[in-house]
RNA sequence: GGCUGUGUAGCUCAGUUGGUGAGAGCGCACGACUCAUAAUCGUGAGGUCGGCGGUUCAAAUCCGCCCACAGCUACCA
């Protein structure tokens, strides 16, 4: 059995249209999943939607449909984006309304209760009767008439107390800090880890983890401890429910599940807005329930539109489908990972995307493949050339390309797609220099054997690059490998079948065989054309 | 306010434990080539390394202060 690799995206709260920020997270996680599959791991990739909560219930009521109907409609939008727009290779699209998830969430609750970490008390806060929800202190203000109102909705709020179950988060600050210290890669990037650590060092308050004011949620299981009994009907406060999806996806609580081997998760990929929930609440819940902790939480940044936040009011929200239609899926996937470090905020613009597409994809990679394959097609009888004795320059560029897999493995361990791609494109730069320096179009007339060597070396570099970028641009990479005459195997990282065969990383050192037929090449990465 | 971090060529950024005359990519200018998707290759442009002061034989790299910007400062997800 191969080593397992279990990774997840955050589950989306499907109360609106997905935007490019959602796509960013799904694409990055997909690239990670594909890379690991190509590298022979037994991968499980989970994504999905977080469907409970008061807001969903209210929206459904406004629309005159059931919460489940609303949730299904919106979950379908996200799943459709994964399937038909972004080509996300998830293994399961989990919904928090799935039956096995309900059982899972109730079981982790029972275990936290059994650990003595749950008690009954009252939750108090500023409550808006009109909005039927609580507001945090800083979400309210006192208006000119001396009335406290919710800033967001402008409705009056009153100090209200509601029965609620609490989780003894305050007991876990020291344990969490010890865990962070012992596992320096648990939270990345470092700057986010610092924020989390400082926060925990400041002390943790217990957490309200149930509500009675609405019922669109997973029911809190019957208490076993008499002190926890109540007549009121509680549903789980959303974070216990939502976070638990990650273990549901690994078969919890079924001890015999074949999915059990995937836990603990290797990687949770999330946005910076929910780092606290994943780096503090989630590990505390798991510690309480006696479940192993995930190995790493990678926190990515947000995307800005030409330096400005995306917002509906500015009208600059980018929808993934529109981008994919305009630039092409592989360009979008490449751009998002190549343009800025994962973990830092990024800024995108039309010009930026086009620059990457033309300079990196069409010119640097696409044209290198096209010029070398064209020469092979025209001058070597349409088959992979026969290399002769290799010069120091040949050896150098081949060695640089050969080293990329280890470079990628190192960078991917930290989800540093930016540097991984940078390293690959450095080799492409050098290969273009090599090609120009060797002048195979001159050798064609002066030294055909040498020309064949140069072309073979170039094709070998392109083959390795193509193998690597299957993870990032599965469609284009497949075309490239087709053009090189590499036998098809599996599906560019979409499934675990990609871990073997001539297109897997197991075949990294299987050089192109001279004599293999090469078809007449056509450009794999056309330049950007704007239809105006 | 507190905490954390950032501030290096037009743009995006690299710059290990302080030490060859401060770098890359993109964009730009000029030149070369013609196999190739008007692609590619070479050269250049001379940036007080945010500011001031200090430590040192020597600092972008250490210390102090200041300025600017960003993030975090708990229960909407």
XYZ file of C-alpha atoms (C1' of nucleotides) in Angstrom:
609
model
C 0.000 0.000 0.000
C 1.324 3.414 -0.929
C 1.800 6.220 1.546
C -1.424 8.104 2.049
C -1.862 11.813 1.547
C -5.105 13.382 2.697
C -5.820 16.999 1.947
C -8.813 19.270 2.154
C -10.053 22.676 1.158
C -12.220 24.684 3.464
C -15.857 23.909 2.851
C -17.657 26.862 1.368
C -20.619 28.564 2.937
C -22.786 28.573 -0.172
C -24.700 31.769 0.298
C -23.627 33.359 -2.930
C -21.838 32.969 -6.209
C -18.338 31.538 -6.043
C -15.673 34.074 -6.930
C -12.057 33.848 -7.989
C -10.955 33.580 -4.357
C -12.797 30.292 -4.009
C -11.285 29.123 -7.261
C -7.815 30.054 -6.042
C -8.089 27.733 -3.070
C -9.594 24.871 -5.048
C -7.036 25.127 -7.816
C -4.093 25.253 -5.446
C -5.353 22.271 -3.495
C -6.058 20.423 -6.713
C -2.506 21.043 -7.891
C -1.200 19.696 -4.621
C -3.408 16.610 -4.910
C -2.401 15.928 -8.494
C 1.277 16.345 -7.714
C 1.063 13.806 -4.917
C -0.865 11.351 -7.064
C 1.650 11.668 -9.873
C 4.330 11.092 -7.278
C 2.779 7.802 -6.280
C 0.885 8.688 -3.138
C -2.460 7.220 -2.190
C -4.292 10.545 -2.219
C -7.666 11.529 -0.818
C -8.885 15.025 -1.644
C -11.937 16.427 0.117
C -13.894 19.575 -0.656
C -17.513 20.574 -0.230
C -20.014 22.925 1.328
C -20.953 24.050 4.827
C -24.707 24.269 4.716
C -26.117 24.833 8.167
C -26.664 28.049 10.052
C -29.117 30.769 10.673
C -28.272 32.744 7.596
C -29.075 29.829 5.326
C -32.358 29.319 7.127
C -33.306 32.957 6.801
C -32.406 33.169 3.157
C -34.446 30.071 2.451
C -37.434 31.534 4.256
C -37.173 34.713 2.254
C -37.182 32.727 -0.930
C -40.017 30.540 0.250
C -38.091 27.302 -0.059
C -36.704 24.875 2.492
C -33.159 25.303 3.776
C -32.284 21.968 2.232
C -33.521 23.081 -1.170
C -31.481 26.243 -0.913
C -28.422 24.375 0.247
C -28.685 21.877 -2.562
C -29.145 24.540 -5.165
C -26.091 26.437 -3.992
C -23.940 23.391 -3.373
C -24.630 22.381 -6.955
C -23.218 25.690 -8.132
C -19.940 24.994 -6.345
C -19.746 21.406 -7.433
C -20.483 22.415 -10.998
C -17.606 24.874 -10.856
C -15.268 22.147 -9.647
C -16.431 19.719 -12.296
C -17.050 21.843 -15.342
C -14.969 24.959 -14.923
C -11.860 24.284 -12.853
C -11.327 20.545 -13.340
C -10.844 19.972 -9.626
C -9.964 16.368 -8.898
C -11.691 15.987 -5.550
C -12.415 12.472 -4.348
C -15.483 13.493 -2.415
C -17.632 16.597 -2.430
C -18.877 16.560 1.117
C -21.970 18.407 2.305
C -22.544 19.020 5.974
C -26.110 17.881 5.380
C -24.866 14.412 4.398
C -26.140 11.681 6.686
C -22.723 10.325 7.599
C -21.589 13.792 8.543
C -24.447 14.214 10.966
C -23.426 10.984 12.664
C -19.802 12.096 12.697
C -20.506 15.501 14.234
C -22.726 13.974 16.901
C -20.051 11.444 17.754
C -17.276 13.988 18.179
C -19.668 15.949 20.379
C -20.274 12.904 22.540
C -16.554 12.363 22.886
C -15.927 15.948 23.875
C -18.743 15.646 26.364
C -17.334 12.387 27.710
C -14.004 14.154 28.151
C -15.754 16.618 30.446
C -15.198 19.526 28.109
C -18.820 20.486 27.547
C -21.080 22.251 30.020
C -24.402 24.070 29.983
C -24.539 27.797 30.619
C -25.923 30.913 29.036
C -24.555 32.765 26.065
C -25.064 36.465 26.202
C -24.618 39.158 23.677
C -26.274 41.854 21.632
C -29.302 40.272 20.030
C -31.361 41.696 17.225
C -34.936 40.446 17.345
C -35.503 41.625 13.803
C -32.477 39.796 12.452
C -32.849 36.908 14.893
C -29.132 36.785 15.524
C -26.404 37.902 17.867
C -23.851 40.559 17.102
C -20.396 40.949 18.528
C -19.671 44.057 20.505
C -17.791 45.738 17.717
C -20.554 44.994 15.272
C -22.818 47.373 17.142
C -22.781 51.052 17.995
C -24.915 53.543 19.827
C -26.668 55.942 17.489
C -27.524 59.581 17.989
C -30.715 58.702 19.840
C -28.784 56.688 22.397
C -30.055 53.389 21.005
C -27.612 50.541 20.369
C -27.977 49.175 16.869
C -26.311 46.568 14.722
C -24.008 48.384 12.353
C -24.545 45.921 9.532
C -28.322 45.849 9.463
C -29.248 49.014 11.329
C -31.619 47.182 13.647
C -31.942 47.672 17.367
C -30.141 45.182 19.568
C -30.772 44.261 23.176
C -28.557 42.490 25.683
C -29.879 38.957 25.703
C -28.967 35.699 27.315
C -29.616 32.335 25.738
C -28.998 28.840 27.022
C -25.996 27.321 25.312
C -23.528 24.503 25.588
C -19.955 25.584 26.039
C -16.677 23.966 25.175
C -13.839 24.339 27.676
C -11.467 25.932 25.234
C -9.789 27.714 28.130
C -8.287 24.387 29.173
C -6.443 23.983 25.920
C -4.283 27.075 25.595
C -1.189 25.445 27.063
C -1.682 22.230 25.127
C -2.081 24.146 21.921
C 1.008 26.225 22.546
C 2.975 23.088 23.263
C 1.729 21.591 20.032
C 2.695 24.655 17.994
C 6.134 24.572 19.530
C 6.669 20.892 18.906
C 5.327 21.109 15.349
C 6.703 24.244 13.721
C 5.161 23.311 10.371
C 1.673 22.910 11.786
C 0.702 26.434 10.754
C 2.036 28.150 7.673
C 3.060 30.687 6.651
C 5.043 31.804 9.656
C 3.431 35.199 9.891
C 0.021 33.572 10.335
C 1.425 31.167 12.879
C 2.707 34.125 14.867
C -0.731 35.667 14.917
C -2.288 32.456 16.150
C 0.336 31.923 18.814
C 0.039 35.465 20.108
C -3.681 35.060 20.266
C -3.512 31.851 22.265
C -0.865 33.299 24.549
C -3.370 35.983 25.416
C -5.604 33.336 26.937
C -8.645 31.558 25.590
C -12.247 31.876 26.643
C -14.663 29.020 26.543
C -16.600 28.691 23.355
C -20.340 28.687 22.890
C -21.011 25.703 20.669
C -24.785 25.435 20.428
C -27.818 27.571 19.677
C -31.498 27.314 20.463
C -32.627 30.317 18.451
C -32.823 28.418 15.175
C -33.010 24.788 14.169
C -31.210 24.508 10.822
C -28.283 22.552 12.132
C -27.177 19.225 13.482
C -29.077 18.416 16.693
C -26.954 18.172 19.788
C -27.045 14.544 20.911
C -28.882 13.524 24.065
C -26.712 14.325 27.056
C -25.590 11.439 29.218
C -24.580 13.583 32.161
C -27.717 14.668 34.078
C -26.203 18.079 34.633
C -26.258 18.631 30.886
C -29.900 17.733 30.358
C -32.251 20.441 29.143
C -35.691 20.734 27.636
C -34.534 23.139 25.007
C -33.594 21.882 21.567
C -30.018 22.772 20.708
C -28.319 22.586 17.356
C -24.575 22.640 17.052
C -23.015 25.984 16.573
C -21.635 25.939 13.115
C -17.920 25.495 13.702
C -18.183 22.174 15.493
C -20.321 20.988 12.647
C -18.231 22.464 9.856
C -14.753 21.533 11.030
C -15.793 17.970 11.692
C -16.298 17.432 7.975
C -12.608 16.678 7.722
C -12.868 13.531 9.815
C -16.200 12.569 8.316
C -14.314 12.464 5.057
C -11.914 9.977 6.589
C -14.670 7.619 7.683
C -15.094 8.812 11.254
C -16.431 7.350 13.471
C -16.501 4.002 11.678
C -13.526 2.102 13.054
C -13.679 -0.301 10.123
C -13.875 2.316 7.407
C -11.476 1.818 4.537
C -11.012 5.576 4.627
C -9.654 5.482 8.132
C -6.116 5.157 6.840
C -6.235 8.751 5.615
C -6.465 10.325 9.055
C -4.669 12.325 10.356
C -4.949 14.677 7.407
C -1.707 15.832 5.858
C -2.969 19.225 4.859
C -5.841 21.616 5.390
C -5.793 24.467 2.884
C -7.743 27.501 4.083
C -8.030 31.253 3.710
C -6.650 33.667 6.230
C -10.109 34.627 7.456
C -10.654 31.286 9.132
C -7.215 30.543 10.513
C -8.357 30.796 14.112
C -10.986 28.156 13.654
C -8.562 25.738 12.061
C -5.511 26.424 14.166
C -7.134 26.816 17.571
C -10.687 25.485 17.783
C -10.211 22.474 15.555
C -7.112 21.031 17.217
C -8.686 21.687 20.621
C -11.815 19.776 19.629
C -9.696 16.900 18.392
C -7.534 16.825 21.504
C -10.654 16.714 23.609
C -12.160 13.904 21.561
C -8.909 11.973 21.628
C -8.358 12.152 17.874
C -5.029 12.760 16.198
C -4.365 16.256 14.906
C -3.887 17.140 11.248
C -0.285 17.666 10.255
C -0.498 21.053 8.654
C -2.763 24.020 8.089
C -1.697 26.082 5.100
C -3.204 29.544 5.050
C -3.356 31.281 1.711
C -3.825 34.964 1.097
C -6.583 36.891 -0.592
C -6.728 38.077 -4.154
C -7.092 41.713 -4.986
C -8.280 43.166 -8.234
C -5.500 45.516 -9.334
C -4.663 46.120 -5.706
C -8.235 46.723 -4.626
C -10.363 44.383 -2.611
C -12.961 42.499 -4.515
C -16.376 43.680 -3.536
C -19.836 43.722 -4.968
C -20.143 47.447 -4.423
C -17.012 48.127 -6.449
C -18.309 45.821 -9.137
C -14.910 44.194 -9.540
C -15.778 40.661 -8.486
C -14.247 38.143 -10.824
C -16.169 34.958 -11.488
C -14.078 31.923 -12.329
C -16.149 30.848 -15.307
C -15.688 34.206 -16.988
C -11.955 34.126 -16.481
C -11.629 30.589 -17.696
C -13.618 31.426 -20.786
C -11.514 34.485 -21.500
C -8.016 33.175 -20.824
C -8.368 29.404 -20.770
C -8.363 27.136 -17.734
C -4.695 26.254 -17.753
C -3.676 29.883 -18.026
C -5.818 30.720 -15.014
C -4.445 27.830 -12.994
C -0.878 28.729 -13.919
C -1.298 32.439 -13.324
C -2.752 32.062 -9.849
C 0.143 29.907 -8.679
C 2.969 31.570 -10.609
C 2.175 35.222 -10.070
C 2.426 35.470 -6.282
C 3.557 33.310 -3.389
C 0.855 31.117 -1.919
C 0.287 32.464 1.551
C 0.677 36.104 0.619
C -2.060 38.275 -0.753
C -1.965 38.633 -4.490
C -3.069 41.205 -6.977
C -4.284 40.340 -10.417
C -5.077 42.319 -13.501
C -5.964 41.588 -17.071
C -2.531 42.777 -18.194
C -0.867 40.564 -15.629
C -2.673 37.476 -16.801
C -1.938 38.189 -20.435
C 1.722 38.821 -19.650
C 2.040 35.446 -17.964
C 0.143 33.706 -20.678
C 2.198 35.145 -23.503
C 5.622 35.423 -21.912
C 5.752 32.278 -19.798
C 3.430 29.905 -21.574
C 3.413 30.828 -25.255
C 6.919 32.197 -25.646
C 9.059 30.469 -23.114
C 7.551 27.005 -22.990
C 5.199 26.719 -25.944
C 7.593 28.153 -28.444
C 10.499 26.083 -27.179
C 8.460 22.935 -27.669
C 7.225 24.091 -31.046
C 10.611 25.074 -32.462
C 12.305 21.885 -31.340
C 9.479 19.591 -32.385
C 9.175 21.341 -35.725
C 12.843 20.766 -36.457
C 12.477 17.150 -35.473
C 9.424 16.711 -37.619
C 11.011 18.306 -40.650
C 14.596 17.169 -40.317
C 14.676 13.920 -38.381
C 12.024 12.087 -40.290
C 9.342 12.728 -37.683
C 10.849 10.673 -34.937
C 12.672 11.256 -31.678
C 16.293 11.979 -32.663
C 19.290 9.852 -31.803
C 21.644 11.615 -29.387
C 25.369 11.228 -29.841
C 28.059 11.919 -27.284
C 26.948 14.624 -24.859
C 28.899 17.819 -24.353
C 29.318 19.571 -21.028
C 26.561 21.970 -22.033
C 24.221 19.097 -22.847
C 24.968 17.449 -19.534
C 24.442 20.678 -17.657
C 21.001 21.471 -18.967
C 19.914 17.856 -18.640
C 21.106 17.789 -15.051
C 19.282 21.028 -14.286
C 16.067 19.571 -15.632
C 16.600 16.256 -13.862
C 16.965 18.060 -10.554
C 13.589 19.720 -10.821
C 11.573 16.859 -9.397
C 13.391 17.019 -6.081
C 13.120 20.786 -6.146
C 9.402 20.501 -6.682
C 9.013 17.946 -3.918
C 10.770 20.265 -1.501
C 8.700 23.277 -2.454
C 5.434 21.347 -2.557
C 5.968 20.174 1.007
C 5.443 23.813 1.894
C 2.868 24.507 -0.826
C 5.376 26.868 -2.374
C 4.030 26.598 -5.903
C 5.453 29.982 -6.715
C 9.038 28.876 -6.259
C 8.465 25.466 -7.789
C 7.206 27.060 -10.976
C 9.929 29.679 -10.828
C 12.570 26.972 -10.751
C 11.039 25.177 -13.711
C 10.862 28.350 -15.738
C 14.476 29.145 -14.941
C 15.403 25.871 -16.588
C 13.223 26.767 -19.571
C 15.016 30.114 -19.818
C 18.328 28.350 -19.808
C 17.122 25.863 -22.371
C 16.131 28.640 -24.737
C 19.622 30.084 -24.292
C 21.115 26.668 -24.881
C 19.064 26.197 -28.006
C 20.059 29.567 -29.427
C 23.683 28.990 -28.504
C 23.812 25.581 -30.175
C 22.110 26.831 -33.341
C 20.665 23.529 -34.502
C 19.365 25.265 -37.643
C 23.016 25.798 -38.581
C 23.997 22.295 -37.522
C 21.321 20.993 -39.845
C 23.660 21.914 -42.692
C 26.997 21.320 -41.012
C 26.682 18.462 -38.546
C 23.438 16.562 -38.589
C 24.437 14.131 -35.846
C 25.147 17.011 -33.535
C 21.858 18.624 -34.481
C 20.071 15.451 -33.458
C 21.819 15.506 -30.116
C 20.812 19.092 -29.454
C 17.217 18.397 -30.421
C 17.083 15.293 -28.291
C 18.464 17.149 -25.288
C 15.903 19.901 -25.767
C 13.048 17.438 -26.077
C 14.215 15.696 -22.923
C 14.030 18.947 -20.998
C 10.571 19.622 -22.373
C 9.491 16.109 -21.410
C 10.493 16.641 -17.804
C 8.828 20.016 -17.634
C 5.701 18.533 -19.176
C 5.669 15.732 -16.614
C 5.888 18.215 -13.778
C 3.292 20.644 -14.996
C 0.670 17.946 -15.386
C -0.208 18.868 -11.824
C -0.677 22.527 -12.660
C -1.998 22.443 -16.225
C -3.290 18.932 -16.812
C -4.835 19.651 -20.212
C -1.873 21.416 -21.770
C 0.668 19.075 -20.239
C -1.170 16.129 -21.706
C -1.043 17.716 -25.155
C 2.647 18.361 -24.718
C 3.364 14.774 -23.726
C 1.247 13.575 -26.635
C 3.338 15.715 -28.951
C 6.525 14.240 -27.527
C 5.248 10.751 -28.186
C 5.258 9.747 -24.514
C 2.850 6.865 -24.079
C -0.350 7.866 -22.358
C -0.836 6.641 -18.820
C -3.561 7.496 -16.362
C -4.983 10.988 -16.238
C -2.539 13.746 -15.335
C -3.037 13.353 -11.615
C -6.817 13.232 -11.616
C -6.849 9.810 -9.959
C -4.432 7.623 -8.080
C -3.874 5.668 -11.292
C -1.495 8.497 -12.221
C 1.100 7.151 -9.836
C 2.514 4.755 -12.370
C 3.266 4.605 -16.064
C 5.377 6.704 -18.422
C 3.669 9.917 -17.380
C 4.052 9.412 -13.649
C 7.004 10.650 -11.664
C 8.122 7.062 -11.375
C 9.093 7.490 -15.039
C 11.072 10.643 -14.334
C 14.302 9.115 -15.629
C 12.814 7.180 -18.538
C 14.382 9.129 -21.341
C 12.763 9.649 -24.706
C 13.458 6.682 -26.960
C 15.081 7.575 -30.288
C 12.901 6.526 -33.195
C 9.600 7.166 -31.457
C 7.249 8.758 -34.010
C 6.541 12.475 -33.655
C 3.454 13.930 -35.286
C 3.441 17.303 -36.993
C 3.429 19.700 -34.047
C 0.843 22.379 -33.408
C 1.235 25.105 -30.785
C 0.121 23.943 -27.349
C 0.017 27.421 -25.795
C -1.350 29.918 -28.311
C -0.805 33.579 -27.574
C -3.657 35.493 -26.045
C -6.149 36.833 -28.497
C -8.745 39.313 -27.379
C -11.983 39.101 -29.323
C -13.188 42.628 -29.055
C -3.647 51.696 21.513
C -1.100 46.599 21.790
C 1.237 42.636 19.005
C 3.416 40.794 14.365
C 5.391 41.764 9.708
C 6.788 44.610 5.376
C 9.400 48.898 3.072
C 15.777 46.839 -2.346
C 16.049 49.207 -10.184
C 9.331 51.690 -13.714
C 6.556 46.978 -11.925
C 6.775 42.102 -8.970
C 10.293 40.555 -5.889
C 15.572 37.322 -4.377
C 19.131 38.610 -1.161
C 22.073 31.967 4.057
C 24.979 32.762 10.276
C 27.341 41.083 8.394
C 32.762 40.893 3.890
C 34.427 39.849 -4.053
C 32.443 46.614 -7.483
C 24.028 45.174 -4.879
C 20.775 40.687 -8.073
C 16.422 38.028 -11.048
C 12.017 38.208 -13.955
C 8.702 41.412 -16.494
C 8.445 45.998 -19.002
C 11.826 49.360 -21.877
C 16.114 50.613 -25.473
C 19.718 48.900 -28.864
C 21.975 44.867 -31.450
C 21.898 39.545 -33.377
C 19.576 35.408 -35.515
C 15.749 33.116 -38.508
C 14.548 26.639 -36.358
C 9.949 28.651 -33.996
C 3.536 30.900 -31.821
C 6.358 38.890 -34.690
C 8.620 33.809 -30.893
C 14.304 33.408 -29.399
C 19.373 35.122 -28.009
C 22.902 39.087 -26.389
C 23.857 43.937 -24.252
C 22.242 48.152 -21.489
C 19.500 50.952 -18.412
C 23.444 53.270 -13.315
C 18.369 51.879 -7.544
C 20.770 57.359 -1.030
C 18.956 48.837 -0.523
C 12.082 53.780 3.777
C 14.739 57.955 7.068
C 18.276 59.270 11.060
C 21.910 57.637 14.462
C 25.002 53.659 16.444
C 28.205 48.932 16.747
C 32.255 47.116 13.494
C 38.272 46.915 9.870
C 33.470 46.038 7.100
C 26.087 46.425 7.056
C 20.776 46.003 2.544
C 22.274 42.157 6.166
C 23.253 43.594 13.843
C 21.241 47.565 17.658
C 18.165 52.137 18.802
C 14.730 55.824 17.328
C 11.447 57.703 13.562
C 8.127 57.467 9.069
C 4.821 54.698 5.762
C 1.989 50.420 4.744
C -0.297 45.608 5.901
C -2.204 41.758 9.096
C -4.100 40.179 13.984
C -6.616 42.041 18.400
C -12.720 35.562 19.281
C -18.293 33.281 18.490
C -21.804 36.384 10.508
C -19.974 32.422 8.077
